[in-house]
CSV table of C-alpha atoms in Angstrom, one decimal:
chain,number,residue,atom,x,y,z
A,1,UNK,CA,20.0,-11.0,0.9
A,2,UNK,CA,17.8,-11.9,3.8
A,3,UNK,CA,18.8,-14.2,6.8
A,4,UNK,CA,17.9,-14.8,10.4
A,5,UNK,CA,20.0,-16.1,13.1
A,6,UNK,CA,18.5,-17.6,16.2
A,7,UNK,CA,21.0,-17.7,19.3
A,8,UNK,CA,20.9,-20.8,21.1
A,9,UNK,CA,19.4,-23.9,19.8
A,10,UNK,CA,18.0,-25.3,23.1
A,11,UNK,CA,16.6,-22.9,25.9
A,12,UNK,CA,15.4,-24.3,29.2
A,13,UNK,CA,13.5,-22.3,31.8
A,14,UNK,CA,11.6,-23.1,34.9
A,15,UNK,CA,7.9,-22.9,34.6
A,16,UNK,CA,6.8,-19.3,35.8
A,17,UNK,CA,10.1,-18.0,34.7
A,18,UNK,CA,10.6,-15.4,31.7
A,19,UNK,CA,11.1,-16.8,28.3
A,20,UNK,CA,13.4,-15.1,25.9
A,21,UNK,CA,14.1,-16.3,22.6
A,22,UNK,CA,16.7,-14.4,20.5
A,23,UNK,CA,16.5,-13.6,16.8
A,24,UNK,CA,18.6,-11.3,14.7
A,25,UNK,CA,18.1,-10.5,11.2
A,26,UNK,CA,19.8,-9.2,8.1
A,27,UNK,CA,17.8,-7.5,5.3
A,28,UNK,CA,18.5,-5.2,2.7
A,29,UNK,CA,15.1,-3.9,2.6
A,30,UNK,CA,12.6,-3.3,5.4
A,31,UNK,CA,11.8,-6.7,6.5
A,32,UNK,CA,8.6,-8.6,7.3
A,33,UNK,CA,9.3,-10.6,10.4
A,34,UNK,CA,7.8,-13.7,12.0
A,35,UNK,CA,7.8,-16.1,15.0
A,36,UNK,CA,6.4,-19.6,14.3
A,37,UNK,CA,5.9,-22.4,16.9
A,38,UNK,CA,6.0,-26.0,16.3
A,39,UNK,CA,4.8,-28.5,18.5
A,40,UNK,CA,6.0,-32.1,18.3
A,41,UNK,CA,4.8,-33.9,15.4
A,42,UNK,CA,3.0,-31.1,14.1
A,43,UNK,CA,3.3,-28.3,11.4
A,44,UNK,CA,4.1,-24.8,12.1
A,45,UNK,CA,1.8,-22.3,13.5
A,46,UNK,CA,2.1,-18.6,13.4
A,47,UNK,CA,2.7,-16.9,16.8
A,48,UNK,CA,3.1,-13.2,15.5
A,49,UNK,CA,4.3,-10.9,12.6
A,50,UNK,CA,5.8,-7.7,12.3
A,51,UNK,CA,4.6,-5.6,9.3
A,52,UNK,CA,6.0,-2.5,10.4
A,53,UNK,CA,2.8,-1.0,12.0
A,54,UNK,CA,4.1,-1.2,15.5
A,55,UNK,CA,7.4,-2.1,16.9
A,56,UNK,CA,6.0,-4.2,19.7
A,57,UNK,CA,3.9,-7.1,18.4
A,58,UNK,CA,1.7,-9.2,20.5
A,59,UNK,CA,0.9,-12.7,19.5
A,60,UNK,CA,-1.0,-15.6,20.7
A,61,UNK,CA,-0.5,-17.5,24.0
A,62,UNK,CA,0.8,-14.5,25.9
A,63,UNK,CA,4.1,-14.0,23.5
A,64,UNK,CA,5.3,-10.9,22.1
A,65,UNK,CA,8.2,-9.5,20.2
A,66,UNK,CA,9.9,-6.1,19.9
A,67,UNK,CA,11.4,-5.0,16.6
A,68,UNK,CA,14.6,-3.1,17.2
A,69,UNK,CA,15.9,-1.7,13.9
A,70,UNK,CA,19.1,-0.4,15.8
A,71,UNK,CA,20.1,-3.8,16.7
A,72,UNK,CA,18.5,-5.9,13.8
A,73,UNK,CA,16.7,-8.0,16.4
A,74,UNK,CA,13.3,-9.3,17.0
A,75,UNK,CA,13.5,-11.4,20.2
A,76,UNK,CA,10.5,-13.4,21.4
A,77,UNK,CA,9.4,-13.1,25.1
A,78,UNK,CA,6.8,-14.3,27.4
A,79,UNK,CA,6.6,-13.2,31.0
A,80,UNK,CA,5.7,-16.4,32.7
A,81,UNK,CA,6.4,-19.7,30.9
A,82,UNK,CA,4.0,-22.6,31.1
A,83,UNK,CA,4.7,-26.5,30.7
A,84,UNK,CA,2.5,-26.2,27.3
A,85,UNK,CA,5.1,-23.8,25.8
A,86,UNK,CA,7.5,-26.5,25.3
A,87,UNK,CA,8.0,-26.6,21.5
A,88,UNK,CA,10.4,-25.6,18.9
A,89,UNK,CA,10.3,-21.8,17.9
A,90,UNK,CA,11.4,-20.6,14.5
A,91,UNK,CA,12.3,-16.8,13.5
A,92,UNK,CA,11.9,-16.0,9.9
A,93,UNK,CA,12.0,-13.2,7.7
A,94,UNK,CA,10.4,-12.5,4.4
A,95,UNK,CA,12.1,-11.5,1.2
A,96,UNK,CA,9.3,-9.4,0.3
A,97,UNK,CA,6.7,-7.3,2.0
A,98,UNK,CA,4.5,-10.1,2.7
A,99,UNK,CA,4.3,-13.6,4.0
A,100,UNK,CA,5.8,-15.0,0.8
A,101,UNK,CA,9.2,-16.7,0.3
A,102,UNK,CA,9.9,-16.8,3.9
A,103,UNK,CA,13.4,-17.6,5.1
A,104,UNK,CA,13.5,-19.6,8.3
A,105,UNK,CA,16.0,-19.5,11.0
A,106,UNK,CA,17.5,-22.9,12.4
A,107,UNK,CA,15.1,-23.0,15.3
A,108,UNK,CA,15.3,-22.8,19.1
A,109,UNK,CA,13.8,-25.7,21.3
A,110,UNK,CA,12.2,-24.5,24.3
A,111,UNK,CA,12.0,-26.8,27.4
A,112,UNK,CA,10.1,-26.0,30.4
A,113,UNK,CA,11.2,-27.3,33.9
A,114,UNK,CA,8.6,-27.9,36.6
B,1,UNK,CA,-12.4,-25.9,6.2
B,2,UNK,CA,-9.5,-28.4,6.6
B,3,UNK,CA,-6.7,-25.9,5.9
B,4,UNK,CA,-3.8,-27.4,4.3
B,5,UNK,CA,-3.5,-31.1,4.2
B,6,UNK,CA,-0.6,-33.6,3.1
B,7,UNK,CA,-0.7,-37.1,1.8
B,8,UNK,CA,0.8,-39.3,2.9
B,9,UNK,CA,1.6,-38.8,6.7
B,10,UNK,CA,4.8,-41.4,6.4
B,11,UNK,CA,6.6,-43.2,3.9
B,12,UNK,CA,9.6,-45.5,3.5
B,13,UNK,CA,11.5,-45.7,0.1
B,14,UNK,CA,14.3,-47.4,-1.1
B,15,UNK,CA,17.0,-45.8,-3.1
B,16,UNK,CA,16.0,-45.1,-6.5
B,17,UNK,CA,12.3,-45.4,-6.2
B,18,UNK,CA,10.0,-42.7,-7.1
B,19,UNK,CA,7.0,-41.1,-5.1
B,20,UNK,CA,4.6,-38.1,-5.1
B,21,UNK,CA,3.7,-35.9,-2.2
B,22,UNK,CA,0.4,-34.2,-2.4
B,23,UNK,CA,-0.6,-31.0,-0.8
B,24,UNK,CA,-4.2,-29.8,-0.9
B,25,UNK,CA,-5.4,-26.5,0.4
B,26,UNK,CA,-9.1,-25.3,0.5
B,27,UNK,CA,-8.4,-21.5,1.4
B,28,UNK,CA,-8.2,-20.5,-2.3
B,29,UNK,CA,-4.7,-19.3,-1.9
B,30,UNK,CA,-2.7,-18.3,-4.7
B,31,UNK,CA,0.9,-19.3,-3.4
B,32,UNK,CA,2.0,-22.6,-2.4
B,33,UNK,CA,5.5,-24.0,-1.0
B,34,UNK,CA,7.1,-27.0,-0.3
B,35,UNK,CA,9.8,-27.1,2.4
B,36,UNK,CA,12.0,-29.8,3.9
B,37,UNK,CA,13.1,-29.7,7.6
B,38,UNK,CA,16.1,-31.3,8.7
B,39,UNK,CA,17.7,-31.1,12.2
B,40,UNK,CA,19.3,-28.1,13.0
B,41,UNK,CA,18.6,-26.4,9.7
B,42,UNK,CA,15.2,-25.1,10.1
B,43,UNK,CA,13.0,-25.2,7.0
B,44,UNK,CA,14.5,-24.8,3.5
B,45,UNK,CA,12.2,-23.9,0.6
B,46,UNK,CA,12.4,-26.6,-2.1
B,47,UNK,CA,10.1,-25.2,-4.8
B,48,UNK,CA,7.1,-22.9,-4.7
B,49,UNK,CA,4.1,-21.5,-7.1
B,50,UNK,CA,2.5,-18.2,-7.4
B,51,UNK,CA,-0.4,-19.5,-9.1
B,52,UNK,CA,-2.0,-22.4,-11.1
B,53,UNK,CA,0.3,-23.6,-13.8
B,54,UNK,CA,3.5,-21.8,-12.4
B,55,UNK,CA,6.4,-23.0,-10.4
B,56,UNK,CA,9.8,-21.7,-9.3
B,57,UNK,CA,12.9,-23.1,-7.7
B,58,UNK,CA,13.5,-22.4,-4.1
B,59,UNK,CA,16.8,-22.8,-2.0
B,60,UNK,CA,17.2,-26.7,-2.6
B,61,UNK,CA,15.3,-27.7,-5.7
B,62,UNK,CA,17.8,-30.4,-6.9
B,63,UNK,CA,16.1,-34.0,-7.0
B,64,UNK,CA,12.7,-32.6,-6.8
B,65,UNK,CA,9.9,-31.8,-9.3
B,66,UNK,CA,6.6,-30.1,-8.6
B,67,UNK,CA,3.5,-29.4,-10.5
B,68,UNK,CA,0.3,-27.1,-9.8
B,69,UNK,CA,-2.2,-28.2,-12.3
B,70,UNK,CA,-5.1,-26.9,-10.1
B,71,UNK,CA,-5.1,-23.9,-7.8
B,72,UNK,CA,-5.6,-26.1,-4.6
B,73,UNK,CA,-3.2,-28.8,-5.3
B,74,UNK,CA,0.7,-28.5,-5.1
B,75,UNK,CA,2.4,-31.9,-5.9
B,76,UNK,CA,6.2,-32.6,-5.0
B,77,UNK,CA,7.9,-35.5,-6.9
B,78,UNK,CA,10.9,-37.4,-6.3
B,79,UNK,CA,11.9,-39.2,-9.5
B,80,UNK,CA,14.8,-41.2,-7.9
B,81,UNK,CA,15.0,-40.9,-4.1
B,82,UNK,CA,18.3,-40.9,-2.3
B,83,UNK,CA,19.0,-41.3,1.3
B,84,UNK,CA,19.9,-37.6,1.6
B,85,UNK,CA,16.3,-37.0,0.9
B,86,UNK,CA,15.1,-38.3,4.1
B,87,UNK,CA,13.4,-35.6,6.1
B,88,UNK,CA,10.0,-34.1,6.9
B,89,UNK,CA,8.3,-32.4,4.1
B,90,UNK,CA,5.9,-29.5,4.9
B,91,UNK,CA,3.5,-27.8,2.3
B,92,UNK,CA,2.4,-24.3,3.1
B,93,UNK,CA,0.2,-21.6,1.3
B,94,UNK,CA,-0.6,-18.1,1.7
B,95,UNK,CA,-2.3,-15.3,-0.3
B,96,UNK,CA,-0.3,-12.0,-0.3
B,97,UNK,CA,-3.2,-10.0,-1.5
B,98,UNK,CA,-5.2,-10.1,1.7
B,99,UNK,CA,-4.9,-8.3,5.1
B,100,UNK,CA,-4.5,-11.7,6.6
B,101,UNK,CA,-1.5,-12.7,4.6
B,102,UNK,CA,0.1,-15.6,6.7
B,103,UNK,CA,1.6,-18.8,5.6
B,104,UNK,CA,-0.4,-21.8,6.7
B,105,UNK,CA,1.3,-25.2,7.0
B,106,UNK,CA,0.3,-28.6,6.6
B,107,UNK,CA,1.1,-31.4,9.2
B,108,UNK,CA,4.1,-32.6,7.4
B,109,UNK,CA,5.1,-35.9,5.8
B,110,UNK,CA,7.9,-37.9,7.2
B,111,UNK,CA,10.0,-39.6,4.3
B,112,UNK,CA,12.8,-42.0,5.1
B,113,UNK,CA,14.8,-43.2,2.1
B,114,UNK,CA,16.8,-46.4,2.7
């Protein structure tokens, strides 16, 4: 069975600091991994997805994530946080080799301090 | 191209009342999904559909019914609402047969059951 665990329900960083949001996955098959962002009162928006083509995946808004099979991790990073990055971030895994039937983590709320 | 739209945006029900949430997508996607989002629990899949006329249960289907009479629409019904169904409901769609396979989300419906 697939599952994801996001470490830390709330992360706070200063503007300009490194953003690191942690995600570990469990999957019995090669996973299809995602990071989504949700801004207040909005739906989810895809940041990036891992499809086994490359272990370092670059997404929108300067975010990237690295797939590490040995650590079963898919952490999300951004070198320099902006105030506009404040949102909730969800890591997700697909049960199949596509974006179908995604299983979401519980989310990490990112706050940015001025 | 409106993407995924949801109707209504907000609704308050009394226990025992019924209602239907409408999801519409104009991207000709085969797959559609209904999720609920509760604090600290991420998104959980209620029901999904892999094509017109087909539906299947997700992780938390009890108390809900769905129909996919037209490819572009996916309806979520609550026959007898309960306070435990107070949540934010998101619809999503994707087409796993394309290179841009990604789930696209609607803006959500905030439902309160008193």
